Short mmCIF file of C-alpha atoms and ligand atoms in Angstrom, two decimals:
data_model
loop_
_atom_site.label_atom_id
_atom_site.label_comp_id
_atom_site.label_asym_id
_atom_site.label_seq_id
_atom_site.Cartn_x
_atom_site.Cartn_y
_atom_site.Cartn_z
CA UNK A 183 5.78 -18.11 -26.57
CA UNK A 184 5.18 -15.57 -27.72
CA UNK A 185 1.41 -14.27 -28.58
CA UNK A 186 0.64 -11.96 -31.91
CA UNK A 187 -0.29 -8.39 -31.09
CA UNK A 188 -3.17 -7.35 -34.35
CA UNK A 189 -1.87 -3.98 -35.57
CA UNK A 190 -4.83 -2.33 -34.82
CA UNK A 191 -3.98 -2.55 -31.25
CA UNK A 192 -0.86 -1.14 -31.21
CA UNK A 193 -0.96 2.87 -29.85
CA UNK A 194 -1.51 5.13 -32.43
CA UNK A 195 0.24 7.73 -31.21
CA UNK A 196 3.38 9.53 -32.80
CA UNK A 197 6.56 8.17 -30.63
CA UNK A 198 8.01 11.20 -32.32
CA UNK A 199 7.05 13.43 -29.62
CA UNK A 200 9.47 12.64 -27.07
CA UNK A 201 6.92 11.78 -24.30
CA UNK A 202 9.36 10.63 -22.06
CA UNK A 203 9.19 6.32 -22.32
CA UNK A 204 11.72 4.35 -21.51
CA UNK A 205 10.32 0.87 -22.07
CA UNK A 206 11.97 -3.15 -20.71
CA UNK A 207 10.48 -5.79 -20.05
CA UNK A 208 13.31 -7.30 -17.56
CA UNK A 209 10.23 -9.69 -16.09
CA UNK A 210 10.56 -12.11 -19.36
CA UNK A 211 13.94 -12.53 -18.54
CA UNK A 212 12.98 -14.67 -16.28
CA UNK A 213 11.09 -18.31 -16.06
CA UNK A 214 8.65 -18.57 -18.21
CA UNK A 215 6.91 -20.06 -15.39
CA UNK A 216 6.73 -16.80 -13.95
CA UNK A 217 4.33 -15.49 -15.82
CA UNK A 218 1.45 -15.83 -18.96
CA UNK A 219 2.36 -13.51 -21.97
CA UNK A 220 -1.32 -11.68 -21.99
CA UNK A 221 -3.01 -8.86 -24.16
CA UNK A 222 -5.74 -6.82 -22.15
CA UNK A 223 -8.92 -7.22 -23.69
CA UNK A 224 -10.82 -4.46 -25.04
CA UNK A 225 -13.57 -2.55 -23.24
CA UNK A 226 -16.27 -0.39 -25.41
CA UNK A 227 -15.87 2.98 -24.50
CA UNK A 228 -12.97 4.19 -22.39
CA UNK A 229 -12.71 7.30 -21.37
CA UNK A 230 -10.34 8.84 -19.09
CA UNK A 231 -11.53 9.78 -15.78
CA UNK A 232 -8.27 10.41 -13.67
CA UNK A 233 -5.39 11.43 -14.32
CA UNK A 234 -3.07 11.93 -11.54
CA UNK A 235 -0.32 14.49 -13.78
CA UNK A 236 2.01 14.42 -10.88
CA UNK A 237 2.82 11.72 -10.96
CA UNK A 238 2.90 11.05 -14.90
CA UNK A 239 5.45 14.19 -14.58
CA UNK A 240 7.42 12.45 -11.63
CA UNK A 241 7.75 9.26 -13.45
CA UNK A 242 9.56 11.58 -16.69
CA UNK A 243 6.66 11.31 -18.77
CA UNK A 244 5.17 14.50 -20.31
CA UNK A 245 1.75 13.27 -21.31
CA UNK A 246 0.42 16.58 -21.41
CA UNK A 247 -0.12 17.68 -24.42
CA UNK A 248 -1.68 13.88 -25.69
CA UNK A 249 -5.38 13.78 -26.32
CA UNK A 250 -7.24 12.18 -23.56
CA UNK A 251 -8.87 9.97 -25.89
CA UNK A 252 -5.62 8.76 -26.60
CA UNK A 253 -4.86 8.42 -23.19
CA UNK A 254 -8.28 6.26 -22.65
CA UNK A 255 -6.49 3.74 -25.24
CA UNK A 256 -4.01 3.35 -23.55
CA UNK A 257 -4.66 3.09 -19.92
CA UNK A 258 -7.66 0.56 -20.68
CA UNK A 259 -5.31 -1.26 -22.57
CA UNK A 260 -7.24 -1.13 -26.22
CA UNK A 261 -3.59 0.17 -27.58
CA UNK A 262 -0.35 -1.25 -26.29
CA UNK A 263 3.28 0.42 -26.55
CA UNK A 264 5.31 -1.33 -29.25
CA UNK A 265 8.08 -1.99 -27.11
CA UNK A 266 7.38 -5.60 -24.93
CA UNK A 267 4.48 -7.86 -24.40
CA UNK A 268 2.05 -6.81 -22.15
CA UNK A 269 2.06 -10.24 -19.41
CA UNK A 270 0.34 -11.29 -15.70
CA UNK A 271 2.37 -12.66 -13.48
CA UNK A 272 1.64 -16.42 -11.76
CA UNK A 273 1.93 -16.69 -8.28
CA UNK A 274 0.25 -17.96 -5.32
CA UNK A 275 -0.51 -17.00 -0.98
CA UNK A 276 -1.66 -17.57 2.13
CA UNK A 277 -5.08 -16.41 2.67
CA UNK A 278 -6.36 -16.20 5.36
CA UNK A 279 -4.04 -19.30 6.86
CA UNK A 280 -4.13 -21.72 3.53
CA UNK A 281 -2.28 -21.84 0.32
CA UNK A 282 -3.76 -21.19 -3.04
CA UNK A 283 -2.14 -20.85 -6.44
CA UNK A 284 -3.10 -17.95 -7.97
CA UNK A 285 -1.91 -14.85 -10.48
CA UNK A 286 -2.57 -11.64 -11.47
CA UNK A 287 -6.51 -12.68 -11.97
CA UNK A 288 -7.69 -9.04 -13.58
CA UNK A 289 -3.86 -7.13 -13.57
CA UNK A 290 -2.24 -6.86 -17.13
CA UNK A 291 1.82 -5.71 -16.76
CA UNK A 292 1.42 -3.04 -19.80
CA UNK A 293 5.10 -2.15 -19.43
CA UNK A 294 7.82 -1.24 -17.07
CA UNK A 295 9.39 1.71 -17.56
CA UNK A 296 12.70 3.52 -16.33
CA UNK A 297 12.42 7.55 -15.33
CA UNK A 298 15.35 10.20 -15.65
CA UNK A 299 16.49 8.76 -11.64
CA UNK A 300 17.34 5.06 -13.34
CA UNK A 301 14.40 3.35 -11.17
CA UNK A 302 12.56 0.91 -12.80
CA UNK A 303 8.77 1.14 -12.63
CA UNK A 304 6.03 -1.19 -13.19
CA UNK A 305 3.54 -0.19 -15.56
CA UNK A 306 0.69 -2.49 -14.61
CA UNK A 307 -3.63 -2.59 -15.55
CA UNK A 308 -6.04 -3.71 -13.01
CA UNK A 309 -9.44 -4.63 -13.99
CA UNK A 310 -7.61 -5.52 -17.86
CA UNK A 311 -9.66 -8.86 -18.35
CA UNK A 312 -9.18 -12.31 -17.24
CA UNK A 313 -6.23 -13.97 -17.09
CA UNK A 314 -5.12 -17.99 -17.22
CA UNK A 315 -5.17 -17.07 -13.53
CA UNK A 316 -8.51 -15.46 -12.82
CA UNK A 317 -10.13 -18.68 -11.92
CA UNK A 318 -13.75 -17.75 -11.55
CA UNK A 319 -13.73 -14.02 -11.94
CA UNK A 320 -14.39 -12.00 -14.51
CA UNK A 321 -11.11 -10.37 -14.94
CA UNK A 322 -12.42 -6.85 -14.13
CA UNK A 323 -13.26 -3.82 -11.36
CA UNK A 324 -15.83 -1.16 -10.82
CA UNK A 325 -15.15 1.89 -10.82
CA UNK A 326 -15.68 2.90 -7.08
CA UNK A 327 -13.53 0.74 -6.03
CA UNK A 328 -10.43 1.98 -8.45
CA UNK A 329 -11.57 5.76 -7.29
CA UNK A 330 -11.40 3.82 -3.31
CA UNK A 331 -7.59 2.89 -4.55
CA UNK A 332 -6.06 6.13 -6.56
CA UNK A 333 -7.20 8.53 -3.44
CA UNK A 334 -6.39 5.89 -0.87
CA UNK A 335 -2.72 5.03 -2.55
CA UNK A 336 -2.82 9.18 -2.87
CA UNK A 337 -3.34 9.82 0.52
CA UNK A 338 -1.04 6.81 1.59
CA UNK A 339 1.99 8.63 -0.50
CA UNK A 340 1.44 12.03 0.92
CA UNK A 341 1.56 10.42 4.63
CA UNK A 342 4.54 9.47 3.57
CA UNK A 343 3.88 5.58 3.00
CA UNK A 344 6.08 3.59 0.57
CA UNK A 345 3.36 2.63 -1.40
CA UNK A 346 1.86 1.38 -4.70
CA UNK A 347 0.43 4.54 -7.13
CA UNK A 348 -2.36 4.87 -9.38
CA UNK A 349 -1.71 7.36 -12.37
CA UNK A 350 -4.95 7.17 -14.26
CA UNK A 351 -8.69 5.73 -13.32
CA UNK A 352 -10.46 5.27 -17.41
CA UNK A 353 -14.06 4.50 -16.43
CA UNK A 354 -14.74 1.34 -19.42
CA UNK A 355 -18.11 2.18 -20.77
CA UNK A 356 -19.63 -1.22 -19.65
CA UNK A 357 -21.35 -3.23 -16.60
CA UNK A 358 -19.59 -4.84 -13.90
CA UNK A 359 -22.12 -7.76 -12.08
CA UNK A 360 -21.00 -8.04 -8.52
CA UNK A 361 -24.43 -8.54 -6.57
CA UNK A 362 -26.38 -5.19 -8.77
CA UNK A 363 -24.29 -3.85 -11.92
CA UNK A 364 -21.65 -1.48 -11.39
CA UNK A 365 -19.91 0.42 -13.78
CA UNK A 366 -16.60 -0.55 -14.77
CA UNK A 367 -13.01 0.47 -14.20
CA UNK A 368 -9.97 0.06 -15.10
CA UNK A 369 -6.82 1.34 -12.70
CA UNK A 370 -2.96 1.83 -13.76
CA UNK A 371 -1.45 1.38 -11.10
CA UNK A 372 2.64 2.21 -10.59
CA UNK A 373 4.78 0.00 -8.25
CA UNK A 374 8.47 -0.53 -7.78
CA UNK A 375 7.10 -3.96 -8.35
CA UNK A 376 4.86 -6.44 -8.10
CA UNK A 377 7.36 -9.13 -6.37
CA UNK A 378 5.30 -10.28 -3.40
CA UNK A 379 5.77 -13.20 -0.49
CA UNK A 380 3.49 -14.86 -2.57
CA UNK A 381 6.05 -14.77 -5.50
CA UNK A 382 8.54 -17.04 -4.08
CA UNK A 383 5.78 -19.35 -2.30
CA UNK A 384 4.58 -19.71 -5.71
CA UNK A 385 8.94 -20.62 -6.70
CA UNK A 386 9.36 -22.80 -4.01
CA UNK A 387 6.22 -25.05 -3.94
CA UNK A 388 7.35 -25.48 -8.18
CA UNK A 389 10.58 -27.54 -6.40
CA UNK A 390 13.14 -25.85 -8.33
CA UNK A 391 16.16 -24.62 -6.53
CA UNK A 392 17.49 -22.90 -9.73
CA UNK A 393 14.29 -21.34 -10.48
CA UNK A 394 13.86 -20.06 -6.98
CA UNK A 395 17.58 -18.68 -6.81
CA UNK A 396 16.69 -16.94 -10.54
CA UNK A 397 13.73 -15.11 -9.23
CA UNK A 398 15.48 -14.43 -5.51
CA UNK A 399 18.27 -12.63 -7.77
CA UNK A 400 15.82 -10.74 -9.81
CA UNK A 401 13.98 -9.27 -6.18
CA UNK A 402 17.59 -8.59 -5.05
CA UNK A 403 19.07 -6.91 -8.68
CA UNK A 404 15.77 -4.78 -8.84
CA UNK A 405 15.43 -3.90 -5.28
CA UNK A 406 18.72 -4.46 -3.18
CA UNK A 407 21.81 -4.11 -5.52
CA UNK A 408 24.33 -3.84 -2.73
CA UNK A 409 23.98 -7.72 -2.00
CA UNK A 410 24.51 -8.77 -5.08
CA UNK A 411 27.06 -11.44 -5.35
CA UNK A 412 27.47 -11.37 -1.62
CA UNK A 413 27.97 -14.75 0.26
CA UNK A 414 25.19 -15.33 2.53
CA UNK A 415 22.83 -13.28 0.51
CA UNK A 416 19.70 -15.32 0.14
CA UNK A 417 19.93 -14.45 4.20
CA UNK A 418 20.95 -10.98 4.22
CA UNK A 419 17.81 -10.83 1.38
CA UNK A 420 15.42 -12.19 3.59
CA UNK A 421 16.39 -9.63 6.35
CA UNK A 422 16.51 -6.64 4.27
CA UNK A 423 12.53 -7.65 3.05
CA UNK A 424 12.05 -8.26 6.77
CA UNK A 425 13.48 -4.96 7.39
CA UNK A 426 11.30 -3.11 5.20
CA UNK A 427 8.20 -5.02 5.97
CA UNK A 428 8.76 -4.05 10.08
CA UNK A 429 9.38 -0.49 8.57
CA UNK A 430 5.83 -0.19 6.16
CA UNK A 431 3.79 -1.97 9.03
CA UNK A 432 5.39 -0.11 12.44
CA UNK A 433 4.14 3.13 9.51
CA UNK A 434 0.76 1.59 9.23
CA UNK A 435 -0.10 1.79 12.68
CA UNK A 436 1.11 5.48 13.46
CA UNK A 437 -1.29 6.51 11.30
CA UNK A 438 -4.69 4.28 12.30
CA UNK A 439 -3.97 2.22 8.06
CA UNK A 440 -5.70 -1.39 8.45
CA UNK A 441 -5.04 -2.72 5.63
CA UNK A 442 -8.23 -5.53 5.82
CA UNK A 443 -5.60 -8.52 3.80
CA UNK A 444 -2.44 -9.59 5.05
CA UNK A 445 -2.14 -12.05 2.84
CA UNK A 446 1.00 -13.23 1.75
CA UNK A 447 0.12 -12.07 -2.35
CA UNK A 448 -0.35 -9.28 -1.17
CA UNK A 449 2.64 -8.84 0.69
CA UNK A 450 5.05 -6.47 -1.45
CA UNK A 451 8.98 -8.20 -1.07
CA UNK A 452 9.99 -4.54 -2.32
CA UNK A 453 8.12 -3.05 0.84
CA UNK A 454 4.90 -0.68 -0.62
CA UNK A 455 1.64 -1.14 0.83
CA UNK A 456 -0.62 -3.18 -2.28
CA UNK A 457 -3.92 -3.75 -2.73
CA UNK A 458 -6.25 -1.66 -1.80
CA UNK A 459 -9.26 -3.45 -1.85
CA UNK A 460 -10.56 -3.99 1.99
CA UNK A 461 -8.89 -1.63 3.48
CA UNK A 462 -9.59 1.83 5.40
CA UNK A 463 -8.79 3.97 8.51
CA UNK A 464 -9.58 3.95 12.29
CA UNK A 465 -11.58 6.67 13.57
CA UNK A 466 -12.00 5.54 17.42
CA UNK A 467 -8.69 3.96 18.52
CA UNK A 468 -9.10 -0.15 19.10
CA UNK A 469 -6.88 -2.55 18.54
CA UNK A 470 -9.78 -5.40 17.14
CA UNK A 471 -10.75 -2.38 14.53
CA UNK A 472 -11.80 -4.73 11.23
CA UNK A 473 -13.48 -3.20 8.82
CA UNK A 474 -13.62 -6.44 5.83
CA UNK A 475 -16.64 -8.35 5.72
CA UNK A 476 -15.18 -11.23 5.20
CA UNK A 477 -12.42 -10.86 8.17
CA UNK A 478 -14.66 -12.17 11.16
CA UNK A 479 -11.99 -13.50 13.00
CA UNK A 480 -9.92 -10.68 13.01
CA UNK A 481 -6.93 -12.18 11.94
CA UNK A 482 -6.42 -8.61 9.87
CA UNK A 483 -7.64 -6.39 12.42
CA UNK A 484 -5.64 -2.90 13.24
CA UNK A 485 -4.13 -4.35 16.56
CA UNK A 486 -2.90 -7.67 14.93
CA UNK A 487 -1.13 -6.17 11.44
CA UNK A 488 2.29 -6.34 12.90
CA UNK A 489 2.02 -10.43 14.36
CA UNK A 490 0.40 -11.11 11.04
CA UNK A 491 3.03 -9.42 9.34
CA UNK A 492 6.09 -11.78 11.79
CA UNK A 493 3.68 -14.68 10.20
CA UNK A 494 4.14 -13.20 6.28
CA UNK A 495 7.61 -13.42 6.92
CA UNK A 496 8.04 -16.94 8.43
CA UNK A 497 6.38 -17.67 5.08
CA UNK A 498 8.82 -16.34 3.06
CA UNK A 499 12.01 -17.24 5.16
CA UNK A 500 10.21 -21.12 4.04
CA UNK A 501 10.27 -19.65 0.81
CA UNK A 502 13.38 -19.60 0.87
CA UNK A 503 14.52 -22.67 2.54
CA UNK A 504 16.14 -24.93 -0.73
CA UNK A 505 18.15 -21.67 -1.29
CA UNK A 506 19.44 -20.33 2.32
CA UNK A 507 21.59 -23.43 2.31
CA UNK A 508 22.39 -26.78 0.74
CA UNK A 509 21.58 -27.88 3.90
CA UNK A 510 18.49 -28.22 4.50
CA UNK A 511 18.98 -28.04 8.58
CA UNK A 512 21.15 -25.27 8.47
CA UNK A 513 18.76 -23.39 6.68
CA UNK A 514 16.74 -23.77 8.43
CA UNK A 515 18.79 -23.11 11.95
CA UNK A 516 19.46 -19.31 9.81
CA UNK A 517 16.00 -18.55 8.46
CA UNK A 518 14.44 -19.49 12.31
CA UNK A 519 17.42 -16.89 14.36
CA UNK A 520 16.37 -13.90 11.57
CA UNK A 521 12.84 -14.57 11.68
CA UNK A 522 12.74 -14.32 15.89
CA UNK A 523 14.47 -10.75 15.02
CA UNK A 524 11.42 -9.37 12.96
CA UNK A 525 9.41 -9.36 16.70
CA UNK A 526 11.82 -6.59 17.75
CA UNK A 527 12.12 -4.90 14.71
CA UNK A 528 8.25 -4.41 13.74
CA UNK A 529 8.99 -3.55 18.19
CA UNK A 530 11.91 -0.96 17.48
CA UNK A 531 10.32 0.75 14.27
CA UNK A 532 6.53 1.12 16.11
CA UNK A 533 8.41 3.01 19.00
CA UNK A 534 10.76 5.24 16.70
CA UNK A 535 7.08 6.41 14.37
CA UNK A 536 5.31 6.55 18.41
CA UNK A 537 7.96 8.55 19.97
CA UNK A 538 7.97 10.99 16.50
CA UNK A 539 4.26 11.37 17.27
CA UNK A 540 5.22 12.99 20.63
CA UNK A 541 7.55 14.90 19.50
CA UNK A 542 9.81 12.81 21.68
CA UNK A 543 13.28 12.28 21.07
CA UNK A 544 15.09 8.37 21.66
CA UNK A 545 17.99 7.47 21.17
CA UNK A 546 19.99 10.20 21.23
CA UNK A 547 18.50 10.46 25.44
CA UNK A 548 19.64 8.32 27.81
CA UNK A 549 15.43 7.57 28.70
CA UNK A 550 14.68 4.44 28.39
CA UNK A 551 12.58 2.78 26.11
CA UNK A 552 10.23 0.73 29.04
CA UNK A 553 9.60 3.69 30.34
CA UNK A 554 8.01 5.77 26.55
CA UNK A 555 6.63 1.88 26.15
CA UNK A 556 4.29 2.24 29.69
CA UNK A 557 4.17 5.99 28.78
CA UNK A 558 2.73 5.41 25.09
CA UNK A 559 0.54 2.00 25.66
CA UNK A 560 -0.76 4.70 28.39
CA UNK A 561 -1.93 6.83 26.27
CA UNK A 562 -2.77 4.27 24.37
CA UNK A 563 -5.09 2.64 26.78
CA UNK A 564 -6.68 6.06 28.08
CA UNK A 565 -7.63 6.15 23.92
CA UNK A 566 -9.07 2.86 24.13
CA UNK A 567 -11.90 3.35 26.94
CA UNK A 568 -12.60 7.06 25.90
CA UNK A 569 -13.45 6.14 22.29
CA UNK A 570 -11.57 8.62 21.75
CA UNK A 571 -10.27 9.28 17.71
CA UNK A 572 -6.83 7.91 16.87
CA UNK A 573 -5.70 11.07 14.41
CA UNK A 574 -6.77 13.94 16.22
CA UNK A 575 -6.05 12.88 20.27
CA UNK A 576 -2.47 13.47 18.31
CA UNK A 577 -3.32 16.54 16.68
CA UNK A 578 -5.07 17.50 20.00
CA UNK A 579 -1.59 16.66 21.45
CA UNK A 580 -0.10 18.83 19.52
CA UNK A 581 -1.52 22.16 20.58
CA UNK A 582 -3.76 22.71 16.98
CA UNK A 583 -6.44 24.52 19.15
CA UNK A 584 -9.26 23.31 16.24
CA UNK A 585 -9.47 20.62 17.69
CA UNK A 586 -12.05 18.98 17.49
CA UNK A 587 -10.50 16.81 20.61
CA UNK A 588 -11.42 19.95 23.06
CA UNK A 589 -13.09 18.12 25.36
CA UNK A 590 -10.36 15.50 26.04
CA UNK A 591 -9.17 18.42 28.02
CA UNK A 592 -12.23 18.33 30.50
CA UNK A 593 -11.28 14.66 31.43
CA UNK A 594 -8.59 13.91 35.00
CA UNK A 595 -7.05 11.05 33.21
CA UNK A 596 -6.00 12.75 29.67
CA UNK A 597 -4.62 16.04 31.54
CA UNK A 598 -2.69 13.73 33.90
CA UNK A 599 -1.44 12.05 31.32
CA UNK A 600 -0.55 15.17 29.86
CA UNK A 601 1.86 16.54 33.11
CA UNK A 602 3.17 13.23 32.39
CA UNK A 603 3.81 13.13 29.16
CA UNK A 604 5.36 17.14 29.46
CA UNK A 605 7.63 15.80 32.50
CA UNK A 606 8.99 13.46 29.28
CA UNK A 607 9.94 16.24 27.88
CA UNK A 608 11.66 18.36 29.64
CA UNK A 609 13.82 15.50 30.49
CA UNK A 610 15.00 15.55 26.88
CA UNK A 611 14.89 19.03 26.16
CA UNK A 612 13.47 22.02 24.56
CA UNK A 613 10.05 23.34 25.09
CA UNK A 614 6.33 21.69 24.73
CA UNK A 615 5.93 24.36 21.55
CA UNK A 616 8.47 23.02 19.87
CA UNK A 617 8.21 19.37 20.65
CA UNK A 618 4.22 20.03 19.22
CA UNK A 619 5.63 21.81 16.36
CA UNK A 620 7.21 18.83 15.15
CA UNK A 621 4.36 17.20 16.26
CA UNK A 622 2.64 18.85 13.74
CA UNK A 623 4.48 18.10 10.83
CA UNK A 624 3.80 14.24 11.78
CA UNK A 625 0.63 13.61 13.17
CA UNK A 626 -1.89 14.13 9.74
CA UNK A 627 -5.17 17.07 9.79
CA UNK A 628 -7.08 14.72 7.29
CA UNK A 629 -7.26 11.40 7.05
CA UNK A 630 -9.23 9.68 4.81
CA UNK A 631 -12.20 9.68 6.81
CA UNK A 632 -14.39 6.33 5.76
CA UNK A 633 -17.50 8.23 5.69
CA UNK A 634 -16.19 11.19 3.15
CA UNK A 635 -14.91 8.41 1.21
CA UNK A 636 -18.16 7.03 1.20
CA UNK A 637 -19.75 10.05 -0.06
CA UNK A 638 -17.26 11.47 -2.74
CA UNK A 639 -17.16 7.76 -4.67
CA UNK A 640 -21.00 7.79 -4.40
CA UNK A 641 -20.57 11.28 -6.10
CA UNK A 642 -18.13 10.36 -8.77
CA UNK A 643 -20.81 7.74 -9.22
CA UNK A 644 -23.21 9.72 -10.49
CA UNK A 645 -20.30 11.82 -12.39
CA UNK A 646 -19.66 14.63 -10.08
CA UNK A 647 -15.71 14.58 -9.05
CA UNK A 648 -16.03 17.93 -7.67
CA UNK A 649 -15.72 16.73 -3.91
CA UNK A 650 -13.68 13.18 -4.82
CA UNK A 651 -11.57 16.95 -6.08
CA UNK A 652 -12.04 18.50 -3.39
CA UNK A 653 -10.75 15.67 -0.85
CA UNK A 654 -7.78 14.11 -2.82
CA UNK A 655 -6.89 18.08 -2.69
CA UNK A 656 -7.24 18.04 1.27
CA UNK A 657 -5.00 14.05 0.94
CA UNK A 658 -2.07 15.17 -0.55
CA UNK A 659 -1.07 17.91 1.78
CA UNK A 660 -2.62 15.57 5.36
CA UNK A 661 -0.51 17.69 7.74
CA UNK A 662 -1.67 21.21 6.83
CA UNK A 663 -4.79 22.83 8.03
CA UNK A 664 -5.29 25.12 4.75
CA UNK A 665 -7.48 28.05 5.75
CA UNK A 666 -9.99 25.89 2.22
CA UNK A 667 -10.06 23.24 4.93
CA UNK A 668 -13.59 22.42 4.83
CA UNK A 669 -13.73 21.88 8.60
CA UNK A 670 -15.88 18.80 8.21
CA UNK A 671 -12.92 16.78 6.72
CA UNK A 672 -10.84 16.20 10.40
CA UNK A 673 -13.73 15.03 12.09
CA UNK A 674 -14.76 11.60 12.43
CA UNK A 675 -18.44 10.29 11.38
CA UNK A 676 -21.36 11.45 13.92
CA UNK A 677 -21.88 8.76 16.31
CA UNK A 678 -19.71 5.19 15.55
CA UNK A 679 -18.17 3.69 12.17
CA UNK A 680 -18.73 -0.01 14.06
CA UNK A 681 -20.90 -1.11 10.97
CA UNK A 682 -18.34 0.10 8.36
CA UNK A 683 -17.35 -2.53 5.76
CA UNK A 684 -14.95 -2.90 3.24
CA UNK A 685 -14.86 -5.57 0.31
CA UNK A 686 -12.61 -7.46 -1.17
CA UNK A 687 -12.01 -8.28 -4.99
CA UNK A 688 -14.01 -5.44 -6.00
P1 AMP B 802 -7.30 -9.89 -3.85
O1 AMP B 802 -8.33 -10.18 -2.51
O2 AMP B 802 -7.80 -9.00 -4.76
O3 AMP B 802 -5.54 -9.60 -3.58
O4 AMP B 802 -7.12 -10.92 -4.96
C1 AMP B 802 -7.21 -12.30 -5.05
C2 AMP B 802 -7.08 -13.20 -6.29
O5 AMP B 802 -7.81 -12.57 -6.73
C3 AMP B 802 -5.62 -12.06 -6.77
O6 AMP B 802 -4.65 -12.94 -7.99
C4 AMP B 802 -6.86 -11.87 -7.39
O7 AMP B 802 -5.83 -11.27 -9.22
C5 AMP B 802 -7.83 -12.11 -7.69
N1 AMP B 802 -9.21 -11.16 -8.33
C6 AMP B 802 -9.44 -10.34 -7.99
N2 AMP B 802 -10.38 -10.44 -8.28
C7 AMP B 802 -10.43 -10.84 -9.01
C8 AMP B 802 -11.96 -10.69 -10.98
N3 AMP B 802 -12.22 -9.31 -10.47
N4 AMP B 802 -11.60 -11.72 -12.27
C9 AMP B 802 -10.47 -12.11 -11.39
N5 AMP B 802 -8.97 -12.39 -10.53
C10 AMP B 802 -9.66 -11.92 -10.59
MG1 MG B 803 -4.37 -8.79 -4.36
#
């Protein structure tokens, strides 16, 4: 099936100037059941409000000379590349534990792009209008949430955490209707792919093992090429996805990130953080931290994330059963063995990440894991009891003099813990000061504090982007205490943010 694109929808920029686009459509080689060709719905008055030049350059794109209006036309979906055809992906997913048929309800893939290093990227418009998977949604997005995704995904990238990124935000000049009318926008999302656990659940529930195998081989070629043609590659694929997921969620835990909606349709096969709807960073340490307004039972609470990642990997394993082995019982046995490894994987990644945060070496010494586990857990228990700020406690331990957590030094229990930690540092060799230098390089000074994020978005909604740009610039260098660093970006909000709420599907 193919759809006609009216001539006037093609991008009216001379392709003679080499902008670096190397467009491909590998996904369209999959069976048609995996997507629907669809055009983005044009918007009234596209206006480019954010463009990520650094990201564009890293993709090998040179768009500096292209007038803003032309970029706005492209990144709103008003105009399209001549190569390839836009499409929306089909997928399914377990949302809050229940299985649902989904699909890109408001996202349209513009194209894939191969960068000069040969890596393939998806260029996707989010908020591009209705698709066959929109159900009752309007296919649109509001400016505030798209700017929020831009800001937080860039912060995650700067923290060294795998993530989808944001190339542009275009205001549409139209209103979207949520609880009240809001300015609309389209976000250009860049990802190493948009293959999700839910894509495999979709393939599996169609009961066509060949289609499922085709999808798996496509994902393997794209993300785990070393597995291509290997015997038992499907179970190796499962293990590889699990490894990336374990590492990713351990990294979230290490910075206090609460994803907020770890449904299987929001779990990338490639191990990138995806879907920035209700996410937020924890301030005071508490494993029960939840921000999402609809997560009433704390399914996706901060401390539950490793367990939920495990649950999601079990759903992924189930979806691969028909292609792991023709013998169902054997497939179940092999997959179950693999999934049972997940708690150990994530525990090990978590321990490495927390050791790094505390300037501790692990494997290189004979210091046993149980010791470090209790050392770390005792610190976390102290933080919980004292409602200590997660981020700033680590900066305090790193010897950050300007740190607001200085009052901790008056707490006897804290000082006792520090003495134990210093002993542990001396056992591994090297001084506490050296450990602290390493800690400063991995413990952020600036994270997207909820109250600051809300503040800059409120200003941006009024047309003042300066506070947004200031915060973005600081978040791009999270480990530096810059001289320009306004002192009030590091502290948590005064009082508590226990009432702070975030929202899905914004
Ligand atoms: P999310 O909670 O963002 O993962 O969204 C769940 C599903 O709903 C996804 O398939 C989205 O594409 C879809 N969706 C979210 N918001 C909208 C909207 N405004 N219009 C159409 N579909 C939407
Ligand atoms: Mg989603």
